[in-house]
């Protein structure tokens, strides 16, 4: 059992007075913590605390805010082993990957600490001097998913703080413990009320997005929930950043050296057991190399050691929760029924735990659920094409637009193809690489706004123009 069940509101540990719920270890299906959701009154308390803290936090000098963010990074480093262990137990990923997640959380905190808002002068003429002032927004609510729970919480909280906002965080009820611990650690450094955390699911989520005293919601999660937040926020006209679902296509150009790209394709399709927003979710391969690619990926799949993430030999953990596990099984069965060929995997384990092996399915195309829907799990459909234009058309024939990639040695051709893809980021000979200095966000149903870099930081600010006449 992990004994971290208290929310933190105005620096005070509090047990939720709402519905009880259990946190499950996906590798064993054991209950590892019993928690309670917040009541709406407790959410109101958290928002009121954040609003009070805002009046001083917004005035805190820039240099001091930077220093405090670095101090938080120091504390996270001191607690790195503990945080990684919590992540493995509630999220399921192998320990080495959880350690990478904690390392990235520290790195992102330090990078964000050093980010500055550039000065902007619109006009400096004989008649006027017009400049941009970027002010914090007030109380920012962060709502996070269960796949990279710590890293995504950091992605939300750190730029909000850097820009002078205060925060109410609401983690996924499936993986709340690392965020509860994170906020405790943050509160060792920051004044009370600057960062608060509440537990809850849709009810608290709805109350957050309707709350009059919350000025922005930064949300990472599924598209239907993002749409709900958008409509709930209409009355208060909140600022929103919505990082939503994806169904990323990767196109392997003809004559690509399959041996050279297969491992990188495998690793980015199955990153975090495929539970990554910008993982490769559809792989388009030229008909002349279709079989070769299937074999190369199946070979890599066979090298994975599936098991409990706490076992050092494990390279492939369970799916995080029963619902996602059922969806993956269902999509594979549906593909099988519709003529899909299971090159490897395709059978769920009968042992306890939500284990599903890395699965590659060929002989599928648009119209099969595995291709059309976001699987968000360890199964990759391989789709054959004969003309590059056809591959681009198929890649774009999707309601999502998060990431995409083009693979091949002809970099000019790859770039031409990349420019035709309808998505927020296109990688060439890579996929799923997100970096703290490079903006990341989706188009179409994958979201609104960006995170990271200066563009990401500006989303936590309100532009005010000062127009001085001379
Ligand atoms: P989800 O939408 O089910 O839940 C996300 C969060 O929203 C959770 O904290 C949940 O409690 C909360 N929530 C539920 N109902 C709510 C409501 N009515 N109002 C406000 N909040 C509510 O998503 P998930 O299953 O946790 O995450 C998987 C999804 O997240 C996938 O679609 C994945 O692609 C997406 N994702 C996107 C990115 C990105 O950067 N674009 C990153 C990671 C995950």
Coordinates of C-alpha atoms and ligand atoms in Angstrom, one line a residue:
X1 CA 0.0 0.0 0.0
X2 CA 1.1 3.6 -0.6
X3 CA -0.1 6.0 2.0
X4 CA -0.5 9.3 0.1
X5 CA -4.2 10.1 0.1
X6 CA -4.4 13.6 1.2
X7 CA -5.1 16.5 -1.1
X8 CA -3.3 19.8 -0.3
X9 CA -5.4 23.0 0.0
X10 CA -3.8 26.2 1.2
X11 CA -0.8 24.2 2.5
X12 CA -3.1 22.0 4.6
X13 CA -3.4 18.2 4.0
X14 CA -7.1 17.3 3.7
X15 CA -8.9 14.0 3.0
X16 CA -11.6 14.4 0.3
X17 CA -15.2 14.4 1.6
X18 CA -16.6 13.2 -1.7
X19 CA -16.9 9.6 -3.0
X20 CA -14.2 7.0 -2.1
X21 CA -12.2 5.4 -4.8
X22 CA -9.4 2.9 -5.1
X23 CA -6.0 3.3 -6.9
X24 CA -5.1 0.0 -8.5
X25 CA -1.7 -1.4 -9.5
X26 CA -2.2 -2.4 -13.1
X27 CA 0.5 -5.1 -12.9
X28 CA -1.2 -7.0 -10.0
X29 CA -4.7 -5.5 -9.9
X30 CA -4.1 -5.0 -6.2
X31 CA -5.5 -1.9 -4.5
X32 CA -2.6 0.3 -3.5
X33 CA -4.4 3.2 -2.0
X34 CA -7.9 4.2 -0.9
X35 CA -8.7 7.8 -1.6
X36 CA -11.7 10.2 -1.5
X37 CA -12.7 12.7 -4.1
X38 CA -13.0 16.3 -3.2
X39 CA -16.4 17.8 -2.6
X40 CA -17.3 20.9 -4.6
X41 CA -16.9 22.9 -1.3
X42 CA -13.3 21.7 -1.1
X43 CA -12.7 22.7 -4.7
X44 CA -14.0 26.1 -3.8
X45 CA -11.6 26.2 -0.9
X46 CA -8.7 25.3 -3.2
X47 CA -9.7 28.0 -5.7
X48 CA -10.1 30.6 -2.9
X49 CA -6.6 29.7 -1.6
X50 CA -5.1 30.0 -5.0
X51 CA -6.8 33.3 -5.5
X52 CA -5.5 34.7 -2.2
X53 CA -2.0 33.5 -2.9
X54 CA -2.1 35.0 -6.4
X55 CA -2.1 38.6 -5.0
X56 CA 1.5 38.1 -3.7
X57 CA 2.8 35.4 -6.1
X58 CA 2.1 37.7 -9.1
X59 CA 4.2 40.4 -7.4
X60 CA 7.1 38.1 -6.6
X61 CA 10.1 39.3 -8.6
X62 CA 11.1 37.3 -11.6
X63 CA 14.5 36.3 -10.3
X64 CA 12.8 35.0 -7.1
X65 CA 10.3 32.9 -9.1
X66 CA 13.2 31.5 -11.1
X67 CA 15.1 30.6 -8.0
X68 CA 12.1 28.9 -6.4
X69 CA 11.4 26.8 -9.5
X70 CA 15.1 25.6 -9.4
X71 CA 14.6 24.8 -5.7
X72 CA 11.6 22.7 -6.6
X73 CA 13.7 20.9 -9.2
X74 CA 16.4 20.2 -6.4
X75 CA 13.7 18.7 -4.2
X76 CA 12.3 16.6 -7.0
X77 CA 15.8 15.2 -7.6
X78 CA 16.1 14.4 -3.9
X79 CA 12.8 12.4 -4.2
X80 CA 13.5 10.9 -7.6
X81 CA 13.5 7.3 -6.5
X82 CA 10.4 7.6 -4.5
X83 CA 8.5 9.3 -7.3
X84 CA 9.6 6.8 -9.9
X85 CA 8.5 3.9 -7.6
X86 CA 5.1 5.5 -7.1
X87 CA 4.7 6.0 -10.9
X88 CA 5.5 2.3 -11.6
X89 CA 3.1 1.1 -9.0
X90 CA 0.1 3.2 -10.1
X91 CA 0.9 3.7 -13.8
X92 CA 2.6 0.4 -14.6
X93 CA 5.5 1.5 -16.8
X94 CA 8.9 -0.2 -16.3
X95 CA 11.1 1.4 -13.7
X96 CA 13.7 2.7 -16.2
X97 CA 10.9 4.6 -18.1
X98 CA 9.5 6.0 -14.8
X99 CA 13.0 7.2 -14.0
X100 CA 13.1 8.9 -17.4
X101 CA 9.8 10.5 -16.6
X102 CA 11.1 11.9 -13.3
X103 CA 14.3 13.1 -15.0
X104 CA 12.3 14.9 -17.7
X105 CA 10.1 16.5 -15.0
X106 CA 13.2 17.9 -13.4
X107 CA 14.7 19.0 -16.7
X108 CA 11.4 20.7 -17.7
X109 CA 11.2 22.5 -14.4
X110 CA 14.7 23.9 -14.8
X111 CA 14.2 24.9 -18.4
X112 CA 10.9 26.6 -17.6
X113 CA 12.5 28.4 -14.7
X114 CA 14.9 30.1 -17.1
X115 CA 12.3 31.0 -19.8
X116 CA 11.8 34.7 -20.2
X117 CA 9.0 36.5 -21.9
X118 CA 10.6 38.5 -24.7
X119 CA 10.0 42.2 -24.8
X120 CA 7.9 43.3 -27.8
X121 CA 7.7 46.7 -29.3
X122 CA 5.0 47.1 -31.9
X123 CA 6.0 50.6 -32.9
X124 CA 8.6 53.1 -31.9
X125 CA 8.1 56.2 -34.1
X126 CA 7.9 60.0 -33.8
X127 CA 4.3 59.7 -32.7
X128 CA 4.0 56.6 -30.6
X129 CA 5.8 53.9 -28.6
X130 CA 3.6 50.8 -28.4
X131 CA 4.6 47.8 -26.4
X132 CA 3.3 44.4 -25.2
X133 CA 2.9 43.7 -21.5
X134 CA 2.2 40.1 -20.6
X135 CA 0.3 39.7 -17.3
X136 CA -0.5 36.5 -15.5
X137 CA -4.1 35.3 -15.8
X138 CA -4.8 34.4 -12.1
X139 CA -5.9 30.9 -11.0
X140 CA -5.0 28.2 -13.5
X141 CA -6.5 24.7 -13.2
X142 CA -4.4 21.8 -14.5
X143 CA -6.3 18.6 -15.4
X144 CA -4.0 15.7 -16.3
X145 CA -4.3 12.1 -17.7
X146 CA -2.9 8.8 -16.6
X147 CA -0.2 8.0 -19.2
X148 CA 2.7 10.3 -18.2
X149 CA 1.1 11.7 -15.0
X150 CA 4.1 13.4 -13.4
X151 CA 5.6 14.8 -16.5
X152 CA 2.3 16.3 -17.7
X153 CA 1.6 17.8 -14.3
X154 CA 5.0 19.5 -14.5
X155 CA 4.2 20.6 -18.1
X156 CA 1.1 22.4 -16.7
X157 CA 2.2 23.7 -13.4
X158 CA 5.7 25.1 -14.1
X159 CA 4.9 27.5 -16.9
X160 CA 1.8 28.6 -15.0
X161 CA 4.0 29.5 -12.0
X162 CA 6.8 31.0 -14.1
X163 CA 4.3 33.5 -15.6
X164 CA 3.0 34.4 -12.1
X165 CA -0.2 32.4 -11.9
X166 CA -1.3 30.2 -9.0
X167 CA -2.6 26.6 -9.5
X168 CA -5.2 24.1 -8.7
X169 CA -4.2 20.7 -10.0
X170 CA -6.5 17.8 -10.6
X171 CA -4.8 14.5 -11.5
X172 CA -6.5 11.5 -13.1
X173 CA -8.2 9.3 -10.5
X174 CA -6.3 6.4 -12.0
X175 CA -2.9 7.8 -11.2
X176 CA -3.3 10.5 -8.6
X177 CA -0.6 9.5 -6.1
X178 CA 2.5 10.9 -7.9
X179 CA 0.8 14.2 -8.3
X180 CA -0.3 14.3 -4.6
X181 CA 3.3 13.7 -3.7
X182 CA 4.5 16.3 -6.3
X183 CA 2.3 19.0 -4.8
X184 CA 3.5 18.1 -1.3
X185 CA 7.1 18.5 -2.5
X186 CA 6.3 21.8 -4.3
X187 CA 4.7 23.0 -1.0
X188 CA 8.0 22.5 0.8
X189 CA 9.3 25.3 -1.3
X190 CA 6.5 27.7 -2.3
X191 CA 4.2 29.8 -0.1
X192 CA 0.9 28.1 0.9
X193 CA -1.9 28.3 -1.6
X194 CA 0.3 28.8 -4.7
X195 CA -0.2 25.2 -5.7
X196 CA -3.1 23.2 -4.5
X197 CA -4.3 19.7 -5.5
X198 CA -7.8 18.2 -5.4
X199 CA -9.0 14.7 -6.4
X200 CA -12.1 13.9 -8.5
X201 CA -13.3 12.9 -11.9
X202 CA -16.0 14.3 -14.2
X203 CA -18.0 16.1 -11.4
X204 CA -15.1 18.0 -10.1
X205 CA -13.8 18.4 -13.7
X206 CA -17.2 20.0 -14.6
X207 CA -17.1 22.2 -11.6
X208 CA -13.5 23.4 -12.5
X209 CA -14.4 24.3 -16.0
X210 CA -17.5 26.2 -14.9
X211 CA -15.8 27.9 -11.9
X212 CA -16.0 31.7 -12.0
X213 CA -12.7 32.2 -10.2
X214 CA -10.6 29.9 -12.4
X215 CA -9.2 32.0 -15.3
X216 CA -7.6 29.2 -17.4
X217 CA -7.8 25.5 -17.8
X218 CA -4.8 23.6 -19.1
X219 CA -6.1 20.1 -20.0
X220 CA -4.4 17.1 -21.4
X221 CA -6.6 14.1 -22.1
X222 CA -9.2 12.7 -24.5
X223 CA -11.0 14.7 -27.2
X224 CA -14.5 14.1 -25.7
X225 CA -13.4 15.4 -22.3
X226 CA -11.7 18.4 -24.0
X227 CA -15.0 19.2 -25.8
X228 CA -16.8 19.0 -22.6
X229 CA -14.4 21.5 -21.0
X230 CA -14.7 23.8 -23.9
X231 CA -18.5 24.0 -23.6
X232 CA -18.5 24.2 -19.8
X233 CA -16.1 27.1 -20.0
X234 CA -18.2 29.2 -22.4
X235 CA -20.0 31.2 -19.7
X236 CA -16.8 32.4 -18.0
X237 CA -14.9 32.6 -21.3
X238 CA -11.9 30.9 -19.8
X239 CA -8.5 30.8 -21.5
X240 CA -8.0 27.2 -22.6
X241 CA -5.1 25.0 -23.7
X242 CA -6.4 21.6 -24.8
X243 CA -3.9 18.9 -25.6
X244 CA -6.2 16.1 -26.8
X245 CA -6.2 12.7 -28.5
X246 CA -4.2 11.7 -31.6
X247 CA -4.0 9.0 -34.2
X248 CA -0.6 9.8 -35.6
X249 CA 0.4 8.5 -39.0
X250 CA 3.9 7.6 -40.0
X251 CA 4.7 7.2 -43.7
X252 CA 7.7 5.1 -44.7
X253 CA 8.8 6.3 -48.1
X254 CA 9.7 3.7 -50.8
X255 CA 13.3 2.4 -50.8
X256 CA 13.8 3.2 -47.1
X257 CA 16.4 1.0 -45.4
X258 CA 14.0 -0.9 -43.2
X259 CA 16.7 -2.3 -40.9
X260 CA 17.8 1.2 -40.2
X261 CA 14.4 2.7 -39.2
X262 CA 12.5 -0.3 -37.7
X263 CA 13.8 0.0 -34.2
X264 CA 13.1 3.7 -33.9
X265 CA 9.6 3.1 -35.4
X266 CA 8.9 0.3 -32.9
X267 CA 10.1 2.4 -30.0
X268 CA 7.9 5.3 -30.8
X269 CA 4.9 3.3 -31.6
X270 CA 5.1 1.3 -28.4
X271 CA 6.5 4.1 -26.2
X272 CA 4.9 3.7 -22.8
X273 CA 3.1 0.6 -24.1
X274 CA 1.6 2.7 -26.9
X275 CA -0.1 5.0 -24.3
X276 CA 1.5 8.2 -25.5
X277 CA -0.5 10.9 -27.2
X278 CA 2.0 11.3 -30.0
X279 CA 3.0 7.7 -30.5
X280 CA 2.9 6.3 -34.0
X281 CA -0.7 4.9 -34.2
X282 CA -0.9 4.1 -37.9
X283 CA 2.1 2.9 -40.0
X284 CA 1.9 3.4 -43.8
X285 CA 4.5 1.3 -45.7
X286 CA 5.1 1.0 -49.4
X287 CA 3.8 -2.3 -50.8
X288 CA 7.3 -3.3 -51.9
X289 CA 8.5 -3.3 -48.3
X290 CA 5.3 -4.1 -46.4
X291 CA 6.2 -7.7 -45.5
X292 CA 9.8 -6.8 -44.6
X293 CA 8.6 -4.1 -42.2
X294 CA 6.1 -6.5 -40.6
X295 CA 8.9 -9.0 -40.0
X296 CA 11.3 -6.5 -38.6
X297 CA 8.8 -5.1 -36.2
X298 CA 7.6 -8.6 -35.1
X299 CA 11.3 -9.4 -34.4
X300 CA 11.6 -6.4 -32.1
X301 CA 8.4 -7.2 -30.4
X302 CA 9.6 -10.7 -29.6
X303 CA 12.6 -9.2 -27.8
X304 CA 10.4 -7.5 -25.2
X305 CA 10.1 -8.8 -21.7
X306 CA 6.5 -8.3 -20.6
X307 CA 6.0 -8.0 -16.8
X308 CA 5.7 -6.0 -13.6
X309 CA 7.6 -2.7 -14.1
X310 CA 9.3 -3.2 -10.7
X311 CA 11.2 -6.2 -12.1
X312 CA 14.5 -4.8 -13.5
X313 CA 14.3 -7.2 -16.5
X314 CA 10.9 -5.9 -17.6
X315 CA 11.0 -3.8 -20.8
X316 CA 7.2 -3.8 -21.4
X317 CA 4.6 -3.2 -18.6
X318 CA 0.9 -3.6 -18.5
X319 CA -1.8 -1.4 -20.0
X320 CA -2.7 1.2 -17.3
X321 CA -6.3 0.3 -16.6
X322 CA -9.0 -2.2 -17.3
X323 CA -11.0 0.0 -19.7
X324 CA -8.0 0.6 -21.9
X325 CA -7.1 -3.0 -21.8
X326 CA -10.6 -4.0 -22.9
X327 CA -10.4 -1.4 -25.7
X328 CA -7.1 -2.8 -27.0
X329 CA -8.4 -6.4 -27.0
X330 CA -11.6 -5.3 -28.7
X331 CA -9.8 -3.4 -31.5
X332 CA -7.6 -6.4 -32.2
X333 CA -10.6 -8.8 -32.3
X334 CA -12.4 -6.4 -34.6
X335 CA -9.4 -6.2 -36.9
X336 CA -9.1 -10.0 -36.9
X337 CA -12.8 -10.4 -37.8
X338 CA -12.3 -7.9 -40.6
X339 CA -9.5 -9.8 -42.3
X340 CA -6.6 -8.3 -40.3
X341 CA -3.5 -10.6 -40.0
X342 CA -2.0 -10.6 -36.5
X343 CA 1.8 -10.7 -37.2
X344 CA 2.7 -11.0 -33.5
X345 CA 0.9 -10.7 -30.2
X346 CA -2.8 -10.5 -30.2
X347 CA -3.6 -12.5 -27.2
X348 CA -4.1 -11.0 -23.7
X349 CA -2.4 -12.7 -20.8
X350 CA -4.6 -14.8 -18.5
X351 CA -2.4 -13.9 -15.5
X352 CA -3.6 -11.1 -13.1
X353 CA -2.6 -7.6 -14.4
X354 CA -3.6 -5.8 -17.6
X355 CA -0.8 -7.3 -19.7
X356 CA -1.1 -7.2 -23.4
X357 CA 1.9 -8.0 -25.6
X358 CA 3.2 -5.7 -28.3
X359 CA 0.9 -6.5 -31.3
X360 CA 1.4 -5.8 -35.0
X361 CA -1.6 -6.1 -37.4
X362 CA -1.3 -6.1 -41.2
X363 CA -3.9 -6.3 -43.9
X364 CA -6.0 -3.5 -42.5
X365 CA -7.0 -0.2 -43.9
X366 CA -9.5 2.7 -43.4
X367 CA -12.9 1.4 -42.3
X368 CA -11.4 -0.9 -39.7
X369 CA -11.7 0.5 -36.1
X370 CA -8.0 -0.1 -35.3
X371 CA -7.1 2.3 -38.1
X372 CA -9.8 4.8 -37.6
X373 CA -9.8 5.1 -33.8
X374 CA -7.1 6.0 -31.3
X375 CA -6.0 2.7 -29.8
X376 CA -3.8 4.3 -27.1
X377 CA -2.2 0.9 -26.3
X378 CA 0.2 -1.7 -27.5
X379 CA -1.1 -2.5 -30.9
X380 CA 0.0 -1.0 -34.3
X381 CA -1.8 -1.4 -37.6
X382 CA 0.3 -1.6 -40.8
X383 CA -1.3 -0.2 -43.9
X384 CA 0.1 -0.8 -47.4
X385 CA 0.2 1.9 -50.1
X386 CA 1.3 2.0 -53.7
X387 CA 1.7 5.8 -54.4
X388 CA 3.0 8.4 -52.0
X389 CA 0.0 10.7 -52.7
X390 CA -2.3 7.9 -51.7
X391 CA -0.3 7.5 -48.4
X392 CA -0.7 11.2 -47.7
X393 CA -4.4 11.1 -48.4
X394 CA -4.9 8.2 -46.1
X395 CA -2.8 9.8 -43.4
X396 CA -4.8 13.0 -43.6
X397 CA -8.2 11.2 -43.7
X398 CA -8.5 11.4 -39.9
X399 CA -10.3 13.7 -37.5
X400 CA -7.1 14.1 -35.4
X401 CA -4.1 16.2 -36.2
X402 CA -1.5 15.8 -33.4
X403 CA 1.7 14.5 -34.8
X404 CA 2.9 12.7 -37.9
X405 CA 6.2 11.5 -39.4
X406 CA 7.9 10.7 -42.7
X407 CA 10.8 8.1 -42.9
X408 CA 13.3 7.8 -45.7
X409 CA 16.8 8.8 -46.9
X410 CA 15.7 11.3 -49.5
X411 CA 15.3 14.2 -47.0
X412 CA 14.0 16.7 -49.7
X413 CA 11.2 14.3 -50.6
X414 CA 10.5 13.6 -46.9
X415 CA 10.2 17.3 -46.3
X416 CA 7.8 17.8 -49.2
X417 CA 5.6 15.0 -47.9
X418 CA 5.9 16.4 -44.3
X419 CA 4.5 19.7 -45.5
X420 CA 1.4 18.0 -46.8
X421 CA 0.5 16.3 -43.5
X422 CA -2.3 17.9 -41.5
X423 CA -0.9 17.9 -37.9
X424 CA 0.8 20.1 -35.3
X425 CA 4.2 18.5 -35.6
X426 CA 5.8 16.4 -38.3
X427 CA 9.0 14.6 -37.5
X428 CA 11.4 13.3 -40.2
X429 CA 13.1 10.0 -39.3
X430 CA 11.8 10.3 -35.8
X431 CA 8.5 10.5 -33.9
X432 CA 7.1 11.5 -30.6
X433 CA 10.1 13.7 -29.6
X434 CA 8.9 16.5 -27.4
X435 CA 11.3 19.1 -26.1
X436 CA 11.0 21.9 -23.6
X437 CA 12.1 24.7 -26.1
X438 CA 9.9 23.5 -29.1
X439 CA 6.2 24.3 -29.2
X440 CA 3.9 21.3 -29.3
X441 CA 0.2 21.1 -29.9
X442 CA -2.4 19.7 -32.2
X443 CA -4.8 20.8 -34.9
X444 CA -8.2 19.4 -35.9
X445 CA -9.7 17.4 -33.0
X446 CA -6.3 17.1 -31.3
X447 CA -6.5 20.4 -29.5
X448 CA -6.2 24.1 -29.2
X449 CA -3.0 26.0 -28.3
X450 CA 0.5 24.8 -27.7
X451 CA 2.8 24.0 -24.8
X452 CA 6.5 24.5 -24.3
X453 CA 9.0 27.2 -25.3
X454 CA 8.0 30.9 -25.3
X455 CA 4.8 30.2 -27.3
X456 CA 3.7 27.8 -24.6
X457 CA 4.6 30.2 -21.8
X458 CA 2.6 33.0 -23.4
X459 CA -0.5 30.9 -23.1
X460 CA -0.4 31.5 -19.4
X461 CA -0.5 35.3 -19.9
X462 CA -2.9 38.0 -20.9
X463 CA -1.5 40.4 -23.5
X464 CA -1.9 44.1 -22.7
X465 CA -0.9 46.7 -25.2
X466 CA 0.4 50.0 -23.8
X467 CA 0.1 52.6 -26.5
X468 CA 2.1 55.7 -25.5
X469 CA 1.6 58.8 -27.6
X470 CA 4.7 61.0 -27.9
Ligands
LIG1 P1 -9.7 11.5 -20.1 O1 -10.2 12.6 -21.0 O2 -10.5 10.4 -19.8 O3 -9.2 12.1 -18.7 C1 -8.3 13.1 -18.6 C2 -8.5 13.9 -17.3 O4 -9.8 14.6 -17.4 C3 -8.6 13.1 -16.0 O5 -8.0 13.8 -15.0 C4 -10.1 13.0 -15.8 O6 -10.4 12.8 -14.4 C5 -10.6 14.4 -16.2 N1 -12.0 14.5 -16.6 C6 -12.9 13.5 -16.8 N2 -14.1 14.1 -17.1 C7 -14.0 15.4 -17.0 C8 -14.8 16.5 -17.2 N3 -16.1 16.4 -17.5 N4 -14.3 17.8 -17.1 C9 -13.0 18.0 -16.8 N5 -12.1 16.9 -16.6 C10 -12.6 15.7 -16.7 O7 -8.3 11.1 -20.8 P2 -7.3 9.9 -20.3 O8 -8.0 8.6 -20.7 O9 -6.9 10.1 -18.9 O10 -6.1 10.1 -21.3 C11 -5.9 9.5 -22.5 C12 -6.1 10.5 -23.6 O11 -5.3 11.7 -23.4 C13 -5.8 10.0 -25.0 O12 -6.8 10.4 -25.9 C14 -4.5 10.7 -25.3 O13 -4.2 10.9 -26.7 C15 -4.7 12.0 -24.6 N6 -3.4 12.7 -24.4 C16 -3.1 13.8 -25.1 C17 -1.8 14.4 -24.9 C18 -1.5 15.6 -25.8 O14 -0.5 16.3 -25.4 N7 -2.2 15.9 -26.8 C19 -0.9 13.9 -24.0 C20 -1.3 12.8 -23.2 C21 -2.5 12.2 -23.4

